[in-house]
Amino acid sequence: MSTETRDILQSAADWQAAGRKVALATVVSTWGSAPRPAGSQLAIAENGDFVGSVSGGCVEGAVVAEALEIMRSGTPKQLDFGVSNDEAWEVGLACGGKISVFVERLE
Amino acid sequence: MKRKLLDQLLADRAAQRTVVVATHLASGDQRLIHPGDNDPLAAEAALAIQSDKPRTVETADGDVFLNVFNPPLRMIIVGAVHIAQALAPMAAMTGYDVTIVDPRQAWATPERFPDIRIMDAWPDEALAELKPDHRTAIVTLTHDPKLDDPALQAALASDAFYIGSLGSRGTHAKRIQRLETAGFDESNHSRIHGPVGLNIGAKSPAEIAVSIMGQVTAALRGAAA
């Protein structure tokens, strides 16, 4: 586990301890030249604060938006991003890869 | 993720225990798998741990994502010298758990190395205690044979994925001679990167640290360098 991953999980725990709603996003698979490998994580707080990354900055905005919804609903979701998927998602990966990101609420 | 599971994950991390988070992607159900646990996915988890790569496993109930949390990579730096002052924070930023080894207490001070673990033991004793493994890099920076040689001998007896030793070509050639006298042959001592670091024309201590960090990264990721 990298120092970065540790900080991300610790931030998630700290935010929740401070009474904030928190979601975690994890890259579960990649195809082609995806910017971050599987296992990369992003922690999101309900005010939109986030630490970590699931791409090089290409799709974090969309993941944060979905995460805020998942914080409310509590239903985890798997999001797919990629150049071949641009009808479903306005944000594509500029680098041409595809990634699948699992987003869940910290209960 | 349940808070209880996150707390256990953070506790495992603090204790430097390897753990896998198994997530059923359709439902979000999660559990932790530790090495040796009696779990239906224990074999797949072991593969993920060994390769340090997460994987998705197809099961009768649907896909399960196995995220690996191995203890951090480690770097052992022998010599609390100027280059070490640049290399230690760089390695920490890159994700390494860094230990500085130097029995000379005037060098190995917390003022010179804030937030870095320091051992003021002799290098062979320190390495015997630290037990370097295949996720450990060892860099000697003292260019004093009394300190570097015992460290290199201990390093060569380990599975460290990277061994580097500071010193000019001449210094390194003499070092190799001493190691051969001590019974190491080329198949052993060719593991030592010397002169240490990538050839990027580095001059300052920080630049030399960059060249070392680049070479360590290349060794870790299997790139030719």
mmCIF file of C-alpha atoms in Angstrom:
data_model
loop_
_atom_site.group_PDB
_atom_site.id
_atom_site.type_symbol
_atom_site.label_atom_id
_atom_site.label_comp_id
_atom_site.label_asym_id
_atom_site.label_seq_id
_atom_site.Cartn_x
_atom_site.Cartn_y
_atom_site.Cartn_z
ATOM 1 C CA MET A 1 0.000 0.000 0.000
ATOM 2 C CA SER A 2 1.436 3.332 -0.957
ATOM 3 C CA THR A 3 1.611 6.338 1.326
ATOM 4 C CA GLU A 4 -0.971 7.954 -0.909
ATOM 5 C CA THR A 5 -3.470 5.122 -0.458
ATOM 6 C CA ARG A 6 -3.008 5.300 3.297
ATOM 7 C CA ASP A 7 -3.722 9.022 3.307
ATOM 8 C CA ILE A 8 -6.859 8.518 1.232
ATOM 9 C CA LEU A 9 -8.363 5.901 3.547
ATOM 10 C CA GLN A 10 -7.339 7.868 6.631
ATOM 11 C CA SER A 11 -8.971 10.995 5.189
ATOM 12 C CA ALA A 12 -12.175 9.035 4.592
ATOM 13 C CA ALA A 13 -12.139 7.822 8.197
ATOM 14 C CA ASP A 14 -11.351 11.300 9.541
ATOM 15 C CA TRP A 15 -14.108 12.971 7.526
ATOM 16 C CA GLN A 16 -16.665 10.454 8.727
ATOM 17 C CA ALA A 17 -15.495 10.832 12.321
ATOM 18 C CA ALA A 18 -16.107 14.574 11.903
ATOM 19 C CA GLY A 19 -19.722 13.809 10.967
ATOM 20 C CA ARG A 20 -19.454 14.211 7.219
ATOM 21 C CA LYS A 21 -20.915 11.868 4.637
ATOM 22 C CA VAL A 22 -18.145 10.104 2.686
ATOM 23 C CA ALA A 23 -17.875 8.026 -0.486
ATOM 24 C CA LEU A 24 -15.009 5.936 -1.830
ATOM 25 C CA ALA A 25 -14.259 5.412 -5.514
ATOM 26 C CA THR A 26 -11.949 2.593 -6.633
ATOM 27 C CA VAL A 27 -10.640 1.809 -10.117
ATOM 28 C CA VAL A 28 -11.636 -1.856 -10.616
ATOM 29 C CA SER A 29 -10.471 -2.373 -14.189
ATOM 30 C CA THR A 30 -8.676 -0.605 -16.994
ATOM 31 C CA TRP A 31 -8.206 -1.138 -20.717
ATOM 32 C CA GLY A 32 -5.626 0.488 -22.950
ATOM 33 C CA SER A 33 -3.638 3.461 -21.762
ATOM 34 C CA ALA A 34 -5.629 4.238 -18.611
ATOM 35 C CA PRO A 35 -3.873 6.835 -16.461
ATOM 36 C CA ARG A 36 -4.222 5.118 -13.077
ATOM 37 C CA PRO A 37 -4.030 1.375 -12.416
ATOM 38 C CA ALA A 38 -6.736 -0.791 -10.854
ATOM 39 C CA GLY A 39 -6.862 -0.308 -7.109
ATOM 40 C CA SER A 40 -6.359 3.478 -7.301
ATOM 41 C CA GLN A 41 -8.741 5.265 -4.973
ATOM 42 C CA LEU A 42 -10.487 8.569 -4.456
ATOM 43 C CA ALA A 43 -12.238 9.575 -1.226
ATOM 44 C CA ILE A 44 -14.989 12.185 -1.478
ATOM 45 C CA ALA A 45 -16.644 14.213 1.282
ATOM 46 C CA GLU A 46 -20.171 15.585 1.047
ATOM 47 C CA ASN A 47 -18.991 19.155 0.446
ATOM 48 C CA GLY A 48 -17.074 17.962 -2.614
ATOM 49 C CA ASP A 49 -13.626 17.787 -0.980
ATOM 50 C CA PHE A 50 -11.632 14.874 -2.358
ATOM 51 C CA VAL A 51 -8.225 13.223 -2.012
ATOM 52 C CA GLY A 52 -6.542 10.707 -4.296
ATOM 53 C CA SER A 53 -7.305 10.043 -7.946
ATOM 54 C CA VAL A 54 -8.881 7.502 -10.259
ATOM 55 C CA SER A 55 -7.561 9.066 -13.471
ATOM 56 C CA GLY A 56 -5.146 11.816 -14.297
ATOM 57 C CA GLY A 57 -7.864 14.353 -13.584
ATOM 58 C CA CYS A 58 -9.994 13.440 -16.620
ATOM 59 C CA VAL A 59 -13.038 11.979 -14.889
ATOM 60 C CA GLU A 60 -12.717 13.005 -11.250
ATOM 61 C CA GLY A 61 -15.385 15.689 -11.676
ATOM 62 C CA ALA A 62 -17.932 13.156 -12.919
ATOM 63 C CA VAL A 63 -16.976 10.643 -10.212
ATOM 64 C CA VAL A 64 -17.396 13.287 -7.505
ATOM 65 C CA ALA A 65 -20.843 14.212 -8.883
ATOM 66 C CA GLU A 66 -21.951 10.548 -8.860
ATOM 67 C CA ALA A 67 -20.424 10.065 -5.417
ATOM 68 C CA LEU A 68 -22.565 12.861 -3.980
ATOM 69 C CA GLU A 69 -25.662 11.069 -5.313
ATOM 70 C CA ILE A 70 -24.474 7.723 -3.913
ATOM 71 C CA MET A 71 -23.920 9.347 -0.504
ATOM 72 C CA ARG A 72 -27.639 10.121 -0.505
ATOM 73 C CA SER A 73 -28.959 6.866 -1.987
ATOM 74 C CA GLY A 74 -26.495 4.472 -0.338
ATOM 75 C CA THR A 75 -26.598 2.268 -3.450
ATOM 76 C CA PRO A 76 -23.127 1.449 -4.766
ATOM 77 C CA LYS A 77 -22.555 1.836 -8.486
ATOM 78 C CA GLN A 78 -20.014 0.871 -11.111
ATOM 79 C CA LEU A 79 -19.183 3.674 -13.573
ATOM 80 C CA ASP A 80 -17.542 3.105 -16.938
ATOM 81 C CA PHE A 81 -15.551 5.803 -18.668
ATOM 82 C CA GLY A 82 -13.822 5.707 -22.001
ATOM 83 C CA VAL A 83 -13.573 7.123 -25.468
ATOM 84 C CA SER A 84 -15.970 4.526 -26.863
ATOM 85 C CA ASN A 85 -18.532 5.506 -24.276
ATOM 86 C CA ASP A 86 -18.835 9.216 -24.961
ATOM 87 C CA GLU A 87 -22.552 9.052 -25.631
ATOM 88 C CA ALA A 88 -23.194 8.038 -22.068
ATOM 89 C CA TRP A 89 -20.579 10.290 -20.551
ATOM 90 C CA GLU A 90 -19.627 13.774 -21.559
ATOM 91 C CA VAL A 91 -16.259 13.324 -19.896
ATOM 92 C CA GLY A 92 -13.966 10.978 -21.750
ATOM 93 C CA LEU A 93 -10.395 9.973 -21.070
ATOM 94 C CA ALA A 94 -8.263 12.269 -23.164
ATOM 95 C CA CYS A 95 -5.560 9.610 -23.240
ATOM 96 C CA GLY A 96 -7.798 7.105 -24.991
ATOM 97 C CA GLY A 97 -8.072 4.460 -22.276
ATOM 98 C CA LYS A 98 -11.112 2.994 -20.583
ATOM 99 C CA ILE A 99 -11.669 2.611 -16.880
ATOM 100 C CA SER A 100 -14.340 1.156 -14.650
ATOM 101 C CA VAL A 101 -14.778 2.798 -11.256
ATOM 102 C CA PHE A 102 -16.706 1.341 -8.289
ATOM 103 C CA VAL A 103 -18.256 4.006 -6.071
ATOM 104 C CA GLU A 104 -19.680 3.236 -2.618
ATOM 105 C CA ARG A 105 -20.830 5.079 0.455
ATOM 106 C CA LEU A 106 -18.847 4.752 3.672
ATOM 107 C CA GLU A 107 -21.471 3.380 6.064
ATOM 108 C CA MET B 1 -17.764 0.131 2.773
ATOM 109 C CA LYS B 2 -18.689 -0.393 6.406
ATOM 110 C CA ARG B 3 -16.850 1.729 8.949
ATOM 111 C CA LYS B 4 -15.887 -1.405 10.891
ATOM 112 C CA LEU B 5 -14.177 -2.846 7.821
ATOM 113 C CA LEU B 6 -12.373 0.431 7.120
ATOM 114 C CA ASP B 7 -11.126 0.544 10.726
ATOM 115 C CA GLN B 8 -9.806 -3.016 10.464
ATOM 116 C CA LEU B 9 -8.122 -2.111 7.149
ATOM 117 C CA LEU B 10 -6.475 0.915 8.768
ATOM 118 C CA ALA B 11 -5.390 -1.249 11.738
ATOM 119 C CA ASP B 12 -3.870 -3.844 9.370
ATOM 120 C CA ARG B 13 -2.055 -1.054 7.582
ATOM 121 C CA ALA B 14 -0.692 0.376 10.834
ATOM 122 C CA ALA B 15 0.560 -3.085 11.817
ATOM 123 C CA GLN B 16 2.040 -3.585 8.308
ATOM 124 C CA ARG B 17 -0.170 -6.650 7.701
ATOM 125 C CA THR B 18 -1.056 -7.683 4.167
ATOM 126 C CA VAL B 19 -4.799 -7.699 3.497
ATOM 127 C CA VAL B 20 -7.159 -7.990 0.527
ATOM 128 C CA VAL B 21 -10.512 -6.199 0.308
ATOM 129 C CA ALA B 22 -12.980 -8.393 -1.598
ATOM 130 C CA THR B 23 -15.914 -6.443 -3.056
ATOM 131 C CA HIS B 24 -18.951 -8.050 -4.699
ATOM 132 C CA LEU B 25 -19.438 -5.436 -7.407
ATOM 133 C CA ALA B 26 -23.176 -5.894 -7.944
ATOM 134 C CA SER B 27 -24.184 -5.577 -4.280
ATOM 135 C CA GLY B 28 -21.218 -3.770 -2.725
ATOM 136 C CA ASP B 29 -20.885 -6.523 -0.085
ATOM 137 C CA GLN B 30 -17.340 -6.599 1.241
ATOM 138 C CA ARG B 31 -15.040 -8.681 3.392
ATOM 139 C CA LEU B 32 -11.349 -8.728 4.233
ATOM 140 C CA ILE B 33 -9.152 -11.679 3.311
ATOM 141 C CA HIS B 34 -5.867 -12.089 5.191
ATOM 142 C CA PRO B 35 -3.133 -14.506 4.084
ATOM 143 C CA GLY B 36 -3.954 -17.941 5.516
ATOM 144 C CA ASP B 37 -7.666 -17.164 5.983
ATOM 145 C CA ASN B 38 -10.105 -19.927 5.150
ATOM 146 C CA ASP B 39 -11.933 -18.044 2.395
ATOM 147 C CA PRO B 40 -13.459 -19.355 -0.863
ATOM 148 C CA LEU B 41 -11.294 -16.831 -2.755
ATOM 149 C CA ALA B 42 -8.118 -17.447 -0.710
ATOM 150 C CA ALA B 43 -6.170 -18.787 -3.723
ATOM 151 C CA GLU B 44 -7.119 -15.828 -5.936
ATOM 152 C CA ALA B 45 -6.306 -13.425 -3.103
ATOM 153 C CA ALA B 46 -2.879 -15.049 -2.707
ATOM 154 C CA LEU B 47 -2.176 -14.482 -6.425
ATOM 155 C CA ALA B 48 -3.166 -10.835 -6.115
ATOM 156 C CA ILE B 49 -0.952 -10.408 -3.057
ATOM 157 C CA GLN B 50 2.023 -12.037 -4.707
ATOM 158 C CA SER B 51 1.795 -9.917 -7.866
ATOM 159 C CA ASP B 52 0.784 -6.809 -5.865
ATOM 160 C CA LYS B 53 -1.938 -6.298 -8.476
ATOM 161 C CA PRO B 54 -5.674 -6.092 -7.852
ATOM 162 C CA ARG B 55 -7.848 -8.470 -9.889
ATOM 163 C CA THR B 56 -11.491 -9.160 -10.618
ATOM 164 C CA VAL B 57 -12.627 -12.753 -10.132
ATOM 165 C CA GLU B 58 -15.758 -14.226 -11.723
ATOM 166 C CA THR B 59 -17.791 -16.262 -9.272
ATOM 167 C CA ALA B 60 -21.175 -17.987 -9.466
ATOM 168 C CA ASP B 61 -22.620 -14.982 -7.595
ATOM 169 C CA GLY B 62 -21.046 -12.387 -9.889
ATOM 170 C CA ASP B 63 -17.780 -10.481 -10.177
ATOM 171 C CA VAL B 64 -15.685 -9.913 -7.059
ATOM 172 C CA PHE B 65 -12.947 -7.268 -7.076
ATOM 173 C CA LEU B 66 -9.883 -8.106 -4.991
ATOM 174 C CA ASN B 67 -7.955 -4.977 -3.986
ATOM 175 C CA VAL B 68 -4.523 -5.695 -2.518
ATOM 176 C CA PHE B 69 -3.098 -3.749 0.412
ATOM 177 C CA ASN B 70 0.488 -4.885 0.816
ATOM 178 C CA PRO B 71 2.719 -3.202 3.400
ATOM 179 C CA PRO B 72 4.618 -0.305 1.823
ATOM 180 C CA LEU B 73 7.749 -0.702 -0.206
ATOM 181 C CA ARG B 74 10.811 -0.058 1.925
ATOM 182 C CA MET B 75 14.051 1.801 1.314
ATOM 183 C CA ILE B 76 17.045 1.375 3.587
ATOM 184 C CA ILE B 77 19.596 4.171 3.166
ATOM 185 C CA VAL B 78 23.028 3.557 4.689
ATOM 186 C CA GLY B 79 24.743 6.861 5.386
ATOM 187 C CA ALA B 80 23.012 9.910 6.859
ATOM 188 C CA VAL B 81 24.806 12.120 4.346
ATOM 189 C CA HIS B 82 23.734 15.132 2.287
ATOM 190 C CA ILE B 83 22.358 13.019 -0.586
ATOM 191 C CA ALA B 84 20.313 11.037 1.955
ATOM 192 C CA GLN B 85 18.692 14.273 3.123
ATOM 193 C CA ALA B 86 17.277 14.670 -0.400
ATOM 194 C CA LEU B 87 16.672 10.974 -1.163
ATOM 195 C CA ALA B 88 14.788 10.109 2.036
ATOM 196 C CA PRO B 89 11.867 12.545 1.548
ATOM 197 C CA MET B 90 11.759 11.766 -2.192
ATOM 198 C CA ALA B 91 11.458 8.044 -1.460
ATOM 199 C CA ALA B 92 8.821 8.705 1.199
ATOM 200 C CA MET B 93 6.829 10.754 -1.311
ATOM 201 C CA THR B 94 7.133 7.889 -3.817
ATOM 202 C CA GLY B 95 5.515 5.564 -1.279
ATOM 203 C CA TYR B 96 8.493 3.978 0.455
ATOM 204 C CA ASP B 97 8.809 3.382 4.152
ATOM 205 C CA VAL B 98 12.312 4.835 4.657
ATOM 206 C CA THR B 99 14.937 3.940 7.262
ATOM 207 C CA ILE B 100 18.281 5.729 7.550
ATOM 208 C CA VAL B 101 21.127 3.671 9.007
ATOM 209 C CA ASP B 102 24.269 5.367 10.307
ATOM 210 C CA PRO B 103 26.164 4.571 13.513
ATOM 211 C CA ARG B 104 27.762 8.044 13.454
ATOM 212 C CA GLN B 105 25.423 9.867 15.775
ATOM 213 C CA ALA B 106 26.556 13.314 14.677
ATOM 214 C CA TRP B 107 25.123 12.568 11.224
ATOM 215 C CA ALA B 108 21.991 10.635 12.006
ATOM 216 C CA THR B 109 20.009 13.305 13.814
ATOM 217 C CA PRO B 110 16.257 14.049 13.731
ATOM 218 C CA GLU B 111 17.106 17.658 12.844
ATOM 219 C CA ARG B 112 18.729 16.503 9.611
ATOM 220 C CA PHE B 113 16.004 13.914 8.897
ATOM 221 C CA PRO B 114 12.632 15.143 10.149
ATOM 222 C CA ASP B 115 9.920 12.438 10.109
ATOM 223 C CA ILE B 116 12.328 9.720 8.903
ATOM 224 C CA ARG B 117 13.151 6.640 10.984
ATOM 225 C CA ILE B 118 16.823 6.609 12.005
ATOM 226 C CA MET B 119 18.835 3.645 13.286
ATOM 227 C CA ASP B 120 22.250 4.415 14.766
ATOM 228 C CA ALA B 121 23.333 0.759 14.594
ATOM 229 C CA TRP B 122 26.090 -0.722 12.423
ATOM 230 C CA PRO B 123 24.706 -1.538 8.983
ATOM 231 C CA ASP B 124 25.041 -5.335 9.280
ATOM 232 C CA GLU B 125 23.198 -5.291 12.613
ATOM 233 C CA ALA B 126 20.553 -2.920 11.267
ATOM 234 C CA LEU B 127 19.926 -5.063 8.181
ATOM 235 C CA ALA B 128 19.708 -8.213 10.302
ATOM 236 C CA GLU B 129 16.951 -6.491 12.245
ATOM 237 C CA LEU B 130 15.181 -4.936 9.242
ATOM 238 C CA LYS B 131 15.177 -8.191 7.233
ATOM 239 C CA PRO B 132 15.052 -6.698 3.717
ATOM 240 C CA ASP B 133 12.757 -8.613 1.323
ATOM 241 C CA HIS B 134 11.750 -8.508 -2.350
ATOM 242 C CA ARG B 135 9.921 -5.206 -1.750
ATOM 243 C CA THR B 136 12.986 -3.480 -0.272
ATOM 244 C CA ALA B 137 15.563 -1.194 -1.928
ATOM 245 C CA ILE B 138 18.961 -0.713 -0.267
ATOM 246 C CA VAL B 139 21.202 2.252 -1.065
ATOM 247 C CA THR B 140 24.633 2.813 0.482
ATOM 248 C CA LEU B 141 25.889 6.390 0.437
ATOM 249 C CA THR B 142 28.810 6.582 2.897
ATOM 250 C CA HIS B 143 31.582 5.490 0.467
ATOM 251 C CA ASP B 144 33.357 4.351 3.607
ATOM 252 C CA PRO B 145 34.173 0.619 3.287
ATOM 253 C CA LYS B 146 33.760 0.153 7.043
ATOM 254 C CA LEU B 147 30.077 1.068 6.667
ATOM 255 C CA ASP B 148 29.191 0.267 3.053
ATOM 256 C CA ASP B 149 30.810 -3.172 2.801
ATOM 257 C CA PRO B 150 28.932 -4.882 5.650
ATOM 258 C CA ALA B 151 25.714 -3.330 4.349
ATOM 259 C CA LEU B 152 26.358 -4.603 0.815
ATOM 260 C CA GLN B 153 27.215 -8.090 2.043
ATOM 261 C CA ALA B 154 23.948 -8.234 3.984
ATOM 262 C CA ALA B 155 22.081 -6.748 1.009
ATOM 263 C CA LEU B 156 23.487 -9.373 -1.371
ATOM 264 C CA ALA B 157 22.318 -12.109 1.003
ATOM 265 C CA SER B 158 18.756 -10.733 0.783
ATOM 266 C CA ASP B 159 16.044 -10.651 -1.906
ATOM 267 C CA ALA B 160 16.177 -6.824 -2.105
ATOM 268 C CA PHE B 161 14.872 -5.765 -5.548
ATOM 269 C CA TYR B 162 17.420 -2.955 -5.757
ATOM 270 C CA ILE B 163 20.932 -2.495 -4.374
ATOM 271 C CA GLY B 164 22.828 0.687 -5.185
ATOM 272 C CA SER B 165 26.149 1.993 -3.934
ATOM 273 C CA LEU B 166 27.530 5.503 -4.251
ATOM 274 C CA GLY B 167 31.097 5.909 -5.481
ATOM 275 C CA SER B 168 33.110 6.621 -8.600
ATOM 276 C CA ARG B 169 34.003 3.882 -11.070
ATOM 277 C CA GLY B 170 37.371 3.505 -9.326
ATOM 278 C CA THR B 171 35.790 3.296 -5.874
ATOM 279 C CA HIS B 172 33.268 0.783 -7.166
ATOM 280 C CA ALA B 173 35.970 -1.394 -8.787
ATOM 281 C CA LYS B 174 37.836 -1.580 -5.462
ATOM 282 C CA ARG B 175 34.577 -2.356 -3.689
ATOM 283 C CA ILE B 176 33.935 -5.247 -6.086
ATOM 284 C CA GLN B 177 37.461 -6.564 -5.437
ATOM 285 C CA ARG B 178 36.823 -6.541 -1.693
ATOM 286 C CA LEU B 179 33.502 -8.335 -2.157
ATOM 287 C CA GLU B 180 35.211 -10.983 -4.314
ATOM 288 C CA THR B 181 37.840 -11.450 -1.599
ATOM 289 C CA ALA B 182 34.938 -11.923 0.805
ATOM 290 C CA GLY B 183 33.597 -14.726 -1.388
ATOM 291 C CA PHE B 184 31.023 -13.019 -3.612
ATOM 292 C CA ASP B 185 31.223 -13.726 -7.343
ATOM 293 C CA GLU B 186 29.934 -11.747 -10.285
ATOM 294 C CA SER B 187 26.519 -13.414 -10.268
ATOM 295 C CA ASN B 188 26.078 -11.843 -6.801
ATOM 296 C CA HIS B 189 27.784 -8.504 -6.989
ATOM 297 C CA SER B 190 26.448 -7.641 -10.455
ATOM 298 C CA ARG B 191 23.188 -6.942 -8.589
ATOM 299 C CA ILE B 192 24.815 -3.791 -7.215
ATOM 300 C CA HIS B 193 24.124 -0.630 -9.205
ATOM 301 C CA GLY B 194 27.419 1.238 -9.107
ATOM 302 C CA PRO B 195 28.130 3.997 -9.719
ATOM 303 C CA VAL B 196 24.641 4.508 -8.341
ATOM 304 C CA GLY B 197 21.801 6.195 -10.223
ATOM 305 C CA LEU B 198 20.749 6.857 -13.804
ATOM 306 C CA ASN B 199 23.188 8.769 -15.978
ATOM 307 C CA ILE B 200 21.388 12.109 -16.135
ATOM 308 C CA GLY B 201 24.416 14.286 -15.492
ATOM 309 C CA ALA B 202 23.380 14.838 -11.874
ATOM 310 C CA LYS B 203 25.647 17.174 -9.893
ATOM 311 C CA SER B 204 23.933 18.420 -6.741
ATOM 312 C CA PRO B 205 22.871 16.094 -3.898
ATOM 313 C CA ALA B 206 19.199 16.541 -4.856
ATOM 314 C CA GLU B 207 19.914 15.771 -8.515
ATOM 315 C CA ILE B 208 21.826 12.636 -7.518
ATOM 316 C CA ALA B 209 18.844 11.652 -5.373
ATOM 317 C CA VAL B 210 16.590 12.075 -8.441
ATOM 318 C CA SER B 211 18.902 9.824 -10.484
ATOM 319 C CA ILE B 212 18.817 7.164 -7.724
ATOM 320 C CA MET B 213 15.035 7.395 -7.325
ATOM 321 C CA GLY B 214 14.664 6.997 -11.108
ATOM 322 C CA GLN B 215 16.863 3.896 -11.111
ATOM 323 C CA VAL B 216 15.032 2.359 -8.139
ATOM 324 C CA THR B 217 11.719 2.967 -9.928
ATOM 325 C CA ALA B 218 13.032 1.375 -13.127
ATOM 326 C CA ALA B 219 14.131 -1.691 -11.143
ATOM 327 C CA LEU B 220 10.767 -1.930 -9.387
ATOM 328 C CA ARG B 221 8.768 -1.640 -12.602
ATOM 329 C CA GLY B 222 11.039 -3.865 -14.651
ATOM 330 C CA ALA B 223 12.158 -1.165 -17.097
ATOM 331 C CA ALA B 224 15.653 -1.316 -18.561
ATOM 332 C CA ALA B 225 17.900 1.339 -17.012
#
